[in-house]
Coordinates of C-alpha atoms and ligand atoms in Angstrom, one line a residue:
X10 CA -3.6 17.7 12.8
X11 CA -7.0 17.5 12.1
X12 CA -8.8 14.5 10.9
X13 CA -9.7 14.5 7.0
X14 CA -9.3 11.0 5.8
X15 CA -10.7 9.6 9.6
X16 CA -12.7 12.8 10.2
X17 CA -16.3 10.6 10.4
X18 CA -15.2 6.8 11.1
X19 CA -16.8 7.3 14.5
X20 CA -20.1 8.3 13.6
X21 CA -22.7 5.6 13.9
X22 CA -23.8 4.3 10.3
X23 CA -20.0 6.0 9.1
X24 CA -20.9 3.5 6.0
X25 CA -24.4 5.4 5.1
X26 CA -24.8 7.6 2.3
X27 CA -27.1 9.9 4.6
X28 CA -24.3 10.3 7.2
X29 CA -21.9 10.9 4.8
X30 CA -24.2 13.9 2.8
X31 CA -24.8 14.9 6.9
X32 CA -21.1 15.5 7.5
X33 CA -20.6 17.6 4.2
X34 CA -19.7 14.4 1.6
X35 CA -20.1 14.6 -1.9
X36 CA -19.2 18.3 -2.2
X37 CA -15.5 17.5 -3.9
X38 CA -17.7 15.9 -6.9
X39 CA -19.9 18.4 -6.8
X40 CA -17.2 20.9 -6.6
X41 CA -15.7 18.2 -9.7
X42 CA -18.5 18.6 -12.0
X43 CA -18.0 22.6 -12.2
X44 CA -14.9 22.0 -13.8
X45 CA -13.4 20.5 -16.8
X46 CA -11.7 16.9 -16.4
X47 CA -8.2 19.2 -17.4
X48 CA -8.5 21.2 -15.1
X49 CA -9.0 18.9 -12.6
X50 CA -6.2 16.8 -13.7
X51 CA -3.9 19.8 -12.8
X52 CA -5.4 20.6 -9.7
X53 CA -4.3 17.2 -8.5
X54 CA -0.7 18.0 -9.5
X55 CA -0.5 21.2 -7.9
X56 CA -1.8 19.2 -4.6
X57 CA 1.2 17.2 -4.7
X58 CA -0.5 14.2 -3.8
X59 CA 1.7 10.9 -4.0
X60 CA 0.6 7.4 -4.5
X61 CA 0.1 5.6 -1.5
X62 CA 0.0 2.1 -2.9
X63 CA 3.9 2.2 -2.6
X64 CA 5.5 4.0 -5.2
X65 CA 4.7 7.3 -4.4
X66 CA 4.1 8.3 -8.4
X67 CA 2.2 11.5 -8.6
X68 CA -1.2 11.2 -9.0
X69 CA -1.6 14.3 -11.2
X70 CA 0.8 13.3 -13.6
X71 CA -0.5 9.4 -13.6
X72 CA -4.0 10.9 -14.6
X73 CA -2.4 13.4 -17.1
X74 CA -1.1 10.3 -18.9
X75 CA -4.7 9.5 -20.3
X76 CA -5.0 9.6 -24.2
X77 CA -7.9 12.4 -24.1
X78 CA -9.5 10.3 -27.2
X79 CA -13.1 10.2 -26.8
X80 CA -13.6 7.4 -29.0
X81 CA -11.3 4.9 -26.6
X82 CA -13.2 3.4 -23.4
X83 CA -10.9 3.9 -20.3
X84 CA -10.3 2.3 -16.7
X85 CA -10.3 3.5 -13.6
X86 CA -9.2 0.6 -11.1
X87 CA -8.9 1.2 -7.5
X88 CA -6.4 -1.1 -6.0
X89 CA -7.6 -2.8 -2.6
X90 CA -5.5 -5.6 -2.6
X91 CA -3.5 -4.4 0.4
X92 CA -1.4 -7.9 0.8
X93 CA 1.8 -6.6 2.0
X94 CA 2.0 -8.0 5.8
X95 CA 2.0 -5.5 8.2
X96 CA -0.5 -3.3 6.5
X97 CA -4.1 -2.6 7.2
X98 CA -5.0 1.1 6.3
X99 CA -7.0 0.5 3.6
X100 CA -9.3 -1.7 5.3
X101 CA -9.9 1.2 7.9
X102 CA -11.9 3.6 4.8
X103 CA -13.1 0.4 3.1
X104 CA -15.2 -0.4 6.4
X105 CA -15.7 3.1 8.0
X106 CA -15.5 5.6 4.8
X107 CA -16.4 3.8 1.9
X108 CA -18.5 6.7 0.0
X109 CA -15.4 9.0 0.5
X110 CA -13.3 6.0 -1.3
X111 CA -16.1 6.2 -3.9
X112 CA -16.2 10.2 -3.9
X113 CA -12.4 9.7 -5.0
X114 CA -13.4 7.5 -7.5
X115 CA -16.2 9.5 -9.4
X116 CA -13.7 12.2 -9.1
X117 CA -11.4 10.8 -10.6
X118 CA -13.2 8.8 -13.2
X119 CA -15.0 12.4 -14.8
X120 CA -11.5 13.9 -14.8
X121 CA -9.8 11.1 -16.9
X122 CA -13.3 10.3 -18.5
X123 CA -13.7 6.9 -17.3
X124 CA -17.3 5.5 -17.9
X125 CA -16.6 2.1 -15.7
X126 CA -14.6 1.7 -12.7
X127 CA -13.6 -1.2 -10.4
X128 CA -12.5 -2.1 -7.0
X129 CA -10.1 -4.8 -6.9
X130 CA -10.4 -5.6 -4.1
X131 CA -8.7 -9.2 -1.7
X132 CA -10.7 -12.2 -1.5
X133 CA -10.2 -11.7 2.7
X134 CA -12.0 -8.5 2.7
X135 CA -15.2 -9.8 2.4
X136 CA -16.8 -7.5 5.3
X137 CA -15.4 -4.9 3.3
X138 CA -16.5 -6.0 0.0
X139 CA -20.2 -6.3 1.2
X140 CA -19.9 -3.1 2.6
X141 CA -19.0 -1.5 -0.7
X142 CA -21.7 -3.4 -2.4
X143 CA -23.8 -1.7 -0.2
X144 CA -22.2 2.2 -0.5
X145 CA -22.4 1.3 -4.2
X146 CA -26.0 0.3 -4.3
X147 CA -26.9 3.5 -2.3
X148 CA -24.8 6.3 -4.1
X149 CA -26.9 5.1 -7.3
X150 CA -30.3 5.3 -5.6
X151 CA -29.3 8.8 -4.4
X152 CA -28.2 9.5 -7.7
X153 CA -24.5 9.6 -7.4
X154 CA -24.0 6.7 -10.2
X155 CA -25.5 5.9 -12.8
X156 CA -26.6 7.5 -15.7
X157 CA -26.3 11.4 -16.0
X158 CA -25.4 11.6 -12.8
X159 CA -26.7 15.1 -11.0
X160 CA -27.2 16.6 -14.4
X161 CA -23.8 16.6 -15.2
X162 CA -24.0 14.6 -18.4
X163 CA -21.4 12.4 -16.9
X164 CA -21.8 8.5 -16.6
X165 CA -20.6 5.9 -14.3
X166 CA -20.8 2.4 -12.9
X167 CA -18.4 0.8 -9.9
X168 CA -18.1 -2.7 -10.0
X169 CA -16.5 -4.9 -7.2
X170 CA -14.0 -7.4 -8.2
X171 CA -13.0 -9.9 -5.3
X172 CA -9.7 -11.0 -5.4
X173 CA -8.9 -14.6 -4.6
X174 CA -5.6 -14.5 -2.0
X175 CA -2.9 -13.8 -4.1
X176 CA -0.4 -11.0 -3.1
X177 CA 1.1 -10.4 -6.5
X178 CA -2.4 -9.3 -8.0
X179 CA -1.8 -6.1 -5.9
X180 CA 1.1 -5.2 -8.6
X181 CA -1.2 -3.2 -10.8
X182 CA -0.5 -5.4 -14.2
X183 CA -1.0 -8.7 -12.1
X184 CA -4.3 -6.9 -11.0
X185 CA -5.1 -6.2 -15.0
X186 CA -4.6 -9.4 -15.9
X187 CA -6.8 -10.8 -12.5
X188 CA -10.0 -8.6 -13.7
X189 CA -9.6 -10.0 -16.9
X190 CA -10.3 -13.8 -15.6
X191 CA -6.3 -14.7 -16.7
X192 CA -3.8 -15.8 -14.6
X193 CA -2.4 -13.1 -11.8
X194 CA 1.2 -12.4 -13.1
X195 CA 2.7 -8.9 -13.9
X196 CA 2.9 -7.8 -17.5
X197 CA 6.1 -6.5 -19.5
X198 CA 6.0 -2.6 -19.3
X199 CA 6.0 -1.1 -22.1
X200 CA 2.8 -0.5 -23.2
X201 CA 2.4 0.9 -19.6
X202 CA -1.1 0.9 -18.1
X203 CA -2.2 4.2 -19.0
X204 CA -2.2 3.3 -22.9
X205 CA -2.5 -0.7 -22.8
X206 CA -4.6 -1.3 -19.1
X207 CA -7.5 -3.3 -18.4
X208 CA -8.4 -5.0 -21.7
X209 CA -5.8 -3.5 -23.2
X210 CA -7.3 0.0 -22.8
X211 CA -6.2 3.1 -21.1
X212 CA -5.9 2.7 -17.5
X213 CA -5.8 4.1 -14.3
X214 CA -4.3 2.3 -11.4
X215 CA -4.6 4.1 -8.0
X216 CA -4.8 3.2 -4.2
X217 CA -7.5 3.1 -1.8
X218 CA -6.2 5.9 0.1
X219 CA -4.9 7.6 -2.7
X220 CA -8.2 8.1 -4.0
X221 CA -9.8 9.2 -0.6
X222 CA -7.7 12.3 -0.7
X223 CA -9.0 13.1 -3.9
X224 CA -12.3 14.8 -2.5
X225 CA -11.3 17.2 0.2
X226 CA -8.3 18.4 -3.0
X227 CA -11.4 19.3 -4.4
X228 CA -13.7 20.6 -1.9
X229 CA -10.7 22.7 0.0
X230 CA -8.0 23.1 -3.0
X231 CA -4.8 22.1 -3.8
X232 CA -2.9 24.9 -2.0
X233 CA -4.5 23.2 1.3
X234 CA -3.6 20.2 0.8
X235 CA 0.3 20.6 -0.2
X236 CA 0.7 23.0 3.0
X237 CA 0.2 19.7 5.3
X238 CA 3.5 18.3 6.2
X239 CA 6.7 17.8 4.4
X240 CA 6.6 20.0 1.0
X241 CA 7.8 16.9 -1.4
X242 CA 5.5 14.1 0.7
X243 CA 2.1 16.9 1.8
X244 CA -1.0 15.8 3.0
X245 CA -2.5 13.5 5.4
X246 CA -1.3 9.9 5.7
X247 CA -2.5 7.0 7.3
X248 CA 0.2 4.5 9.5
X249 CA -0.5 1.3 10.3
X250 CA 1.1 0.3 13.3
X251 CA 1.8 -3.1 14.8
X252 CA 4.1 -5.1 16.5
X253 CA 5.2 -4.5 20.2
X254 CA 3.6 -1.0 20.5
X255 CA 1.4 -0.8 24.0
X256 CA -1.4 0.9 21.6
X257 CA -1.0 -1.1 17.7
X258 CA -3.7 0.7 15.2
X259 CA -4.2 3.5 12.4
X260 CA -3.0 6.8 13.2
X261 CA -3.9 9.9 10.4
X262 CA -0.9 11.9 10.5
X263 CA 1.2 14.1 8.4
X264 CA 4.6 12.8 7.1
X265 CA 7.1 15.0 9.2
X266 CA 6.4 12.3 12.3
X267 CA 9.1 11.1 12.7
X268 CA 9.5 7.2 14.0
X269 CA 10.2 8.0 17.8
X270 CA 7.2 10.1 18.1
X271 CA 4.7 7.3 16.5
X272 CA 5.8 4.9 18.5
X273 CA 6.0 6.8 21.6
X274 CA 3.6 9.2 21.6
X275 CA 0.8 8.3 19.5
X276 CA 1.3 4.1 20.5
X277 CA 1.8 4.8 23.6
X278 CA 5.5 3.0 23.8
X279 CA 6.8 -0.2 23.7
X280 CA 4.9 -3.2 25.3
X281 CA 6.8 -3.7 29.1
X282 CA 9.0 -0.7 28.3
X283 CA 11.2 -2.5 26.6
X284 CA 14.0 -1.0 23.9
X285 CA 12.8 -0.9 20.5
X286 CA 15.3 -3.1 18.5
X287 CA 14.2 -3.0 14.8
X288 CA 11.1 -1.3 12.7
X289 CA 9.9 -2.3 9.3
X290 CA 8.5 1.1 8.2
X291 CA 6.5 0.2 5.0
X292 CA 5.7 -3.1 5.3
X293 CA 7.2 -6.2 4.6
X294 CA 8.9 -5.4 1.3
X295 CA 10.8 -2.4 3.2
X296 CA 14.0 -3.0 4.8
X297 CA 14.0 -2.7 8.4
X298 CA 15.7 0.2 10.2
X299 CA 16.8 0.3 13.9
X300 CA 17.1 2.3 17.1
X301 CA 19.5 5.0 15.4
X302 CA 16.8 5.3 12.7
X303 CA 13.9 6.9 15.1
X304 CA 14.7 10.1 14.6
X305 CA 13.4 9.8 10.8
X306 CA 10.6 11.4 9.6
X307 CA 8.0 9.2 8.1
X308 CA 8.0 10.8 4.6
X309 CA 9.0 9.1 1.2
X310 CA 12.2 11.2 1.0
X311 CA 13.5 10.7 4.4
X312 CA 13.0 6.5 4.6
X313 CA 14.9 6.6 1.1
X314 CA 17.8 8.7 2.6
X315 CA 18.4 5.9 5.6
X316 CA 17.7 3.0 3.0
X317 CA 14.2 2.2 3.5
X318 CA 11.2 3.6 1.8
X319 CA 7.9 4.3 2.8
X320 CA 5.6 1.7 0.8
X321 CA 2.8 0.9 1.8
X322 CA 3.0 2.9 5.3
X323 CA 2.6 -0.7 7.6
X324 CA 5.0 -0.4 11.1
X325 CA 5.8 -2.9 12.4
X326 CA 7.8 -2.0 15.7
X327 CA 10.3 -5.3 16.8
X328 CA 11.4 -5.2 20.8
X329 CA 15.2 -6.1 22.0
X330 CA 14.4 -9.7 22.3
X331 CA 13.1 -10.3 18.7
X332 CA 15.4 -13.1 16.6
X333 CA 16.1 -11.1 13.5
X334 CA 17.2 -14.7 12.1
X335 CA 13.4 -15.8 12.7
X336 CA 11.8 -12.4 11.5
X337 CA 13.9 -12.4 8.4
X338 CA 12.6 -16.2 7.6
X339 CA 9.1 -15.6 8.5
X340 CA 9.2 -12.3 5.7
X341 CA 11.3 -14.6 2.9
X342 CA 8.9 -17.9 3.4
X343 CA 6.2 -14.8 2.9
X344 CA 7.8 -13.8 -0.5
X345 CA 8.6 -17.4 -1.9
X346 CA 5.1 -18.5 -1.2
X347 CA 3.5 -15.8 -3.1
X348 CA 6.4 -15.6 -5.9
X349 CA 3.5 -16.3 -9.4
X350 CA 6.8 -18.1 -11.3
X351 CA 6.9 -16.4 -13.9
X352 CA 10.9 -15.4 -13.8
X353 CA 13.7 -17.7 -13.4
X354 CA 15.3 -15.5 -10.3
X355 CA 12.1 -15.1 -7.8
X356 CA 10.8 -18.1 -8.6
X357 CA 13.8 -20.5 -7.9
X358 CA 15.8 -17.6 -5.6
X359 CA 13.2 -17.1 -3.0
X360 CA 13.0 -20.7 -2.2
X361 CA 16.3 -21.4 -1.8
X362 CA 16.4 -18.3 0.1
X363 CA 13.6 -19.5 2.5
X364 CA 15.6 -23.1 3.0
X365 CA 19.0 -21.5 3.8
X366 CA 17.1 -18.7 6.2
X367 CA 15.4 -21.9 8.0
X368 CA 18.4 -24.7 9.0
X369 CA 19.7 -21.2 10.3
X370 CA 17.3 -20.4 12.4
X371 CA 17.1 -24.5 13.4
X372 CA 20.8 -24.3 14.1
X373 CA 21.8 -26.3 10.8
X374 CA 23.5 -23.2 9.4
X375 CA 26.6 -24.1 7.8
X376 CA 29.9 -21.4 7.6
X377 CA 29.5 -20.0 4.1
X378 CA 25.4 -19.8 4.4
X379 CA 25.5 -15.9 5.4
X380 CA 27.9 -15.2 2.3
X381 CA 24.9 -17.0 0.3
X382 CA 22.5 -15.4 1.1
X383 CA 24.6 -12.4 0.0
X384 CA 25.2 -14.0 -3.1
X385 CA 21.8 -14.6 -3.9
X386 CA 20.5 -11.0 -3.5
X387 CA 23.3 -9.8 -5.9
X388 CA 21.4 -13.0 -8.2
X389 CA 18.1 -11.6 -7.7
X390 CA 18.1 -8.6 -7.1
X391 CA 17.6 -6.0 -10.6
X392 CA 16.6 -9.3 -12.4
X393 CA 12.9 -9.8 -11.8
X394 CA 10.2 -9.3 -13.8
X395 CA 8.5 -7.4 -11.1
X396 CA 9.0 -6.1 -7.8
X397 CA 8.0 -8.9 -5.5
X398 CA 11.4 -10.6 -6.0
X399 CA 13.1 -7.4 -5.4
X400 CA 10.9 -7.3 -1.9
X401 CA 12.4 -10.5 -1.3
X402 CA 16.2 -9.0 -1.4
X403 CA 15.7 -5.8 -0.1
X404 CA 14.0 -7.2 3.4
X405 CA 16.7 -9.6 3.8
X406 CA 19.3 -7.2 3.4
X407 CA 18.1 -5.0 5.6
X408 CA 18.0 -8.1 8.6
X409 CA 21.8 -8.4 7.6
X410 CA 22.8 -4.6 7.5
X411 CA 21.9 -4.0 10.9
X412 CA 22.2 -8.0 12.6
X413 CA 24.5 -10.0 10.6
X414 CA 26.2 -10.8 14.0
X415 CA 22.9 -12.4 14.8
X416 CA 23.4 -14.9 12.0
X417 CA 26.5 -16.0 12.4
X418 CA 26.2 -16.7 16.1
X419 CA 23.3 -19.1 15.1
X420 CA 25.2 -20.6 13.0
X421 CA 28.3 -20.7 15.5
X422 CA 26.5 -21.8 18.1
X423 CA 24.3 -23.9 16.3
X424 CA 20.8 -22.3 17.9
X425 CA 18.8 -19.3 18.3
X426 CA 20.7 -16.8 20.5
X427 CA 18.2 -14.4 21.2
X428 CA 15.6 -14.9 24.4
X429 CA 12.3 -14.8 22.7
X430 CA 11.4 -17.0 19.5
X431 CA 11.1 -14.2 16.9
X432 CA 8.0 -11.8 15.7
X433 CA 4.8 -13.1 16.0
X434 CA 1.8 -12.4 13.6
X435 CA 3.3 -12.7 10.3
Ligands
LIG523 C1 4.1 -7.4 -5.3 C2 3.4 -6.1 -5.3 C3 2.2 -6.0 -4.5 C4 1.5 -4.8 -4.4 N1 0.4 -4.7 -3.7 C5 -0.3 -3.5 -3.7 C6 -1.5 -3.4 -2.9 O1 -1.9 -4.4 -2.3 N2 -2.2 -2.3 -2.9 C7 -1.7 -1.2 -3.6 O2 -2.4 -0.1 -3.6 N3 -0.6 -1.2 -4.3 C8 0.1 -2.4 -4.4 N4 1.3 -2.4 -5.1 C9 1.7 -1.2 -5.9 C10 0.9 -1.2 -7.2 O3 1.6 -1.9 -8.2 C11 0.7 0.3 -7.7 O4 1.9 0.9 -7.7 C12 -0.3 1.1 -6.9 O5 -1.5 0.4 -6.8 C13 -0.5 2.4 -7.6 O6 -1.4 3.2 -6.9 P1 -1.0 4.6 -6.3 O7 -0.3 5.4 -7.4 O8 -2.2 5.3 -5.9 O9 0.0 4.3 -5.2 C14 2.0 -3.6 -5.2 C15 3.2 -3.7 -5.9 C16 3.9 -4.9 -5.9 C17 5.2 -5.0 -6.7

């Protein structure tokens, strides 16, 4: 498949507003501004394009959700957060593309008539936060934002917004609250963002790379766009692969790869040839799958059918030799850490969750501890306030669907039973 999202991250100066008009950018908004915001709006549903934050919500419809009020101010927030362990695609068009990020967002912003839009994006990032600063400060001197921008009569200003290492402000009403200086913890739902966002206006929440498909929808139509890959999961998506892959890195590809062909084709196999025993498909929050599961396409539908989901797209590729008992403590003691406390059942549940996972893996398990653990998914699971909780229960019980030998032999034999000591880089 050819290259849209990637197509330029080579070029010298990718980051420069005169490489990016060189190679054809700015052509979506120009194709944008010939249009009314409405029909734009529907030209991203036809396109099919899903969220790729995690949720996979249609963007089309998320935008259609607008009150088309002119008298009420409105949000566009582009969420560059990316947190989840295992994931680093965003990063990739932060640092190589960022005018095609900000393409998306002008586009975007005129169709759902946005006059301000931020980039919320994680305190680490600050090569990539000074490189937007940058993009930004160039698109306005070549007249891109600003005031009446290109004679359109349309209006816009992107501000950066530097997160400060907090993995729940990447849930969108964490990241409302963040911009607005108060604490980062999720918000009750309803009023949903799109009538009560950012200071309690209407709000629109989208991805990094969400928003960097927006331009070519534009420039080459939506037709296009939803003929690339899988019908319900079409165009191009970026995997971030890591783990014990010979070749670990971001791959554009459509959604009908399946698993086996990532890893073996485009990462060039496993590290010293050895079996792959586990993959975490969508980063941490996603339950892993295992050898049987290769065959699966990477697609939103397809990781659902086998009990995973996409997510955020991070692959993280485990070989025989990896303690599940370790990998599944290193992901919970992840969770607990960054649980904000505001409900009972993450707050208190991840924790215990952590402590139980760890005198396993020191060979302190006690008989009953596996049952426990069970027990305590069934307590937090469908009883959180948000999703990170729910993350929590869903990674752990993926470990024990597929290993829950591995745990009790640990706790049987009172050590770790597998060879190696357990995923590194967590
Ligand atoms: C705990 C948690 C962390 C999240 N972190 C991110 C993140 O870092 N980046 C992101 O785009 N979405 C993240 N999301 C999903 C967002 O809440 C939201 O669904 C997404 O930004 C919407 O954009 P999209 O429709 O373009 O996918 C997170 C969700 C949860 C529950």
């Amino acid at each position: 498949m050819e290259r849209i999202l990637l197509k330029n991250i080579d070029a010298a100066d990718a980051g420069k507003v005169a490489t990016y008009l060189r190679n054809g950018g700015y052509k979506g908004l120009d194709a944008a501004f010939k249009m009314r915001p409405e029909e734009i709006v529907q030209i991203m549903k036809d396109s099919g394009l899903r969220g790729r934050g995690g949720a996979g919500f249609s963007t089309g419809l998320k935008w259609s959700f607008i009150p088309s009020d002119p008298s009420l101010p409105k949000y566009l927030l582009c969420n560059a957060d990316e947190s989840e362990p295992g994931t680093f695609k965003d990063r990739l068009i932060i640092e190589k593309a960022p005018h095609l990020l900000l393409e998306g967002m002008m586009i975007a912003c005129y169709a759902i008539g946005a006059a301000t839009g931020y980039i919320y994006i994680r305190g680490e990032y600050e090569y990539g936060a000074r490189i937007l600063e940058d993009a930004i400060a160039e698109a306005s001197s070549a007249g891109y934002l600003g005031r009446n921008i290109r004679g359109s009569g349309f209006s816009l200003r992107i501000y950066i917004h530097r997160g400060a290492g907090a993995y729940i402000c990447g849930e969108e009403t964490a990241l409302l609250e963040s911009i607005q200086g108060l604490r980062g913890q999720p918000r009750l739902r309803p009023p949903f963002p799109a009538i009560a966002g950012v200071y309690y206006k209407p709000s629109v929440i989208n991805n990094v790379e969400t928003l960097a498909c927006v331009p070519s929808i534009l420039e080459r139509g939506p037709r296009w766009f939803a003929g690339i890959g899988p019908r319900k999961s079409p165009g191009p998506k970026l995997y971030a692969v890591s783990g014990h892959v010979k070749k670990p890195g971001v791959y554009e590809l459509p959604m009908e790869v399946t698993l086996n062909e990532l890893i073996f084709e485009h990462c060039g196999g496993m590290r010293g040839d050895k079996a792959v025993k586990a993959v975490i498909p969508g980063g941490a929050s996603a339950p892993m799958l295992a050898g049987e599961d290769l065959d699966s396409p990477m697609d939103f539908e397809s990781l659902a059918q086998r009990g995973s989901m996409l997510g955020s797209a991070g692959v993280v590729v485990m070989e025989e030799g990896t303690c599940m008992v370790k990998t599944a403590y290193i992901i919970n003691r992840f969770f607990s850490h960054e649980s904000c406390g505001k409900c009972t059942p993450c707050r208190d549940g991840t924790p215990w969750m952590t402590q139980i996972l760890k005198r396993i893996e020191d060979g302190k398990g006690r008989p009953g501890d596996v049952e426990l653990l069970e027990s305590l998914c069934t307590g937090i699971f469908g009883r959180c306030f948000c999703a990170l909780g729910e993350a929590a229960v869903m990674a752990l019980r993926g470990a024990l669907k597929y290993f829950k030998e591995e745990f009790y032999d640990h706790i049987a034999q009172k050590k770790c039973t597998v060879s190696t000591d357990g995923l590194h880089g967590f």
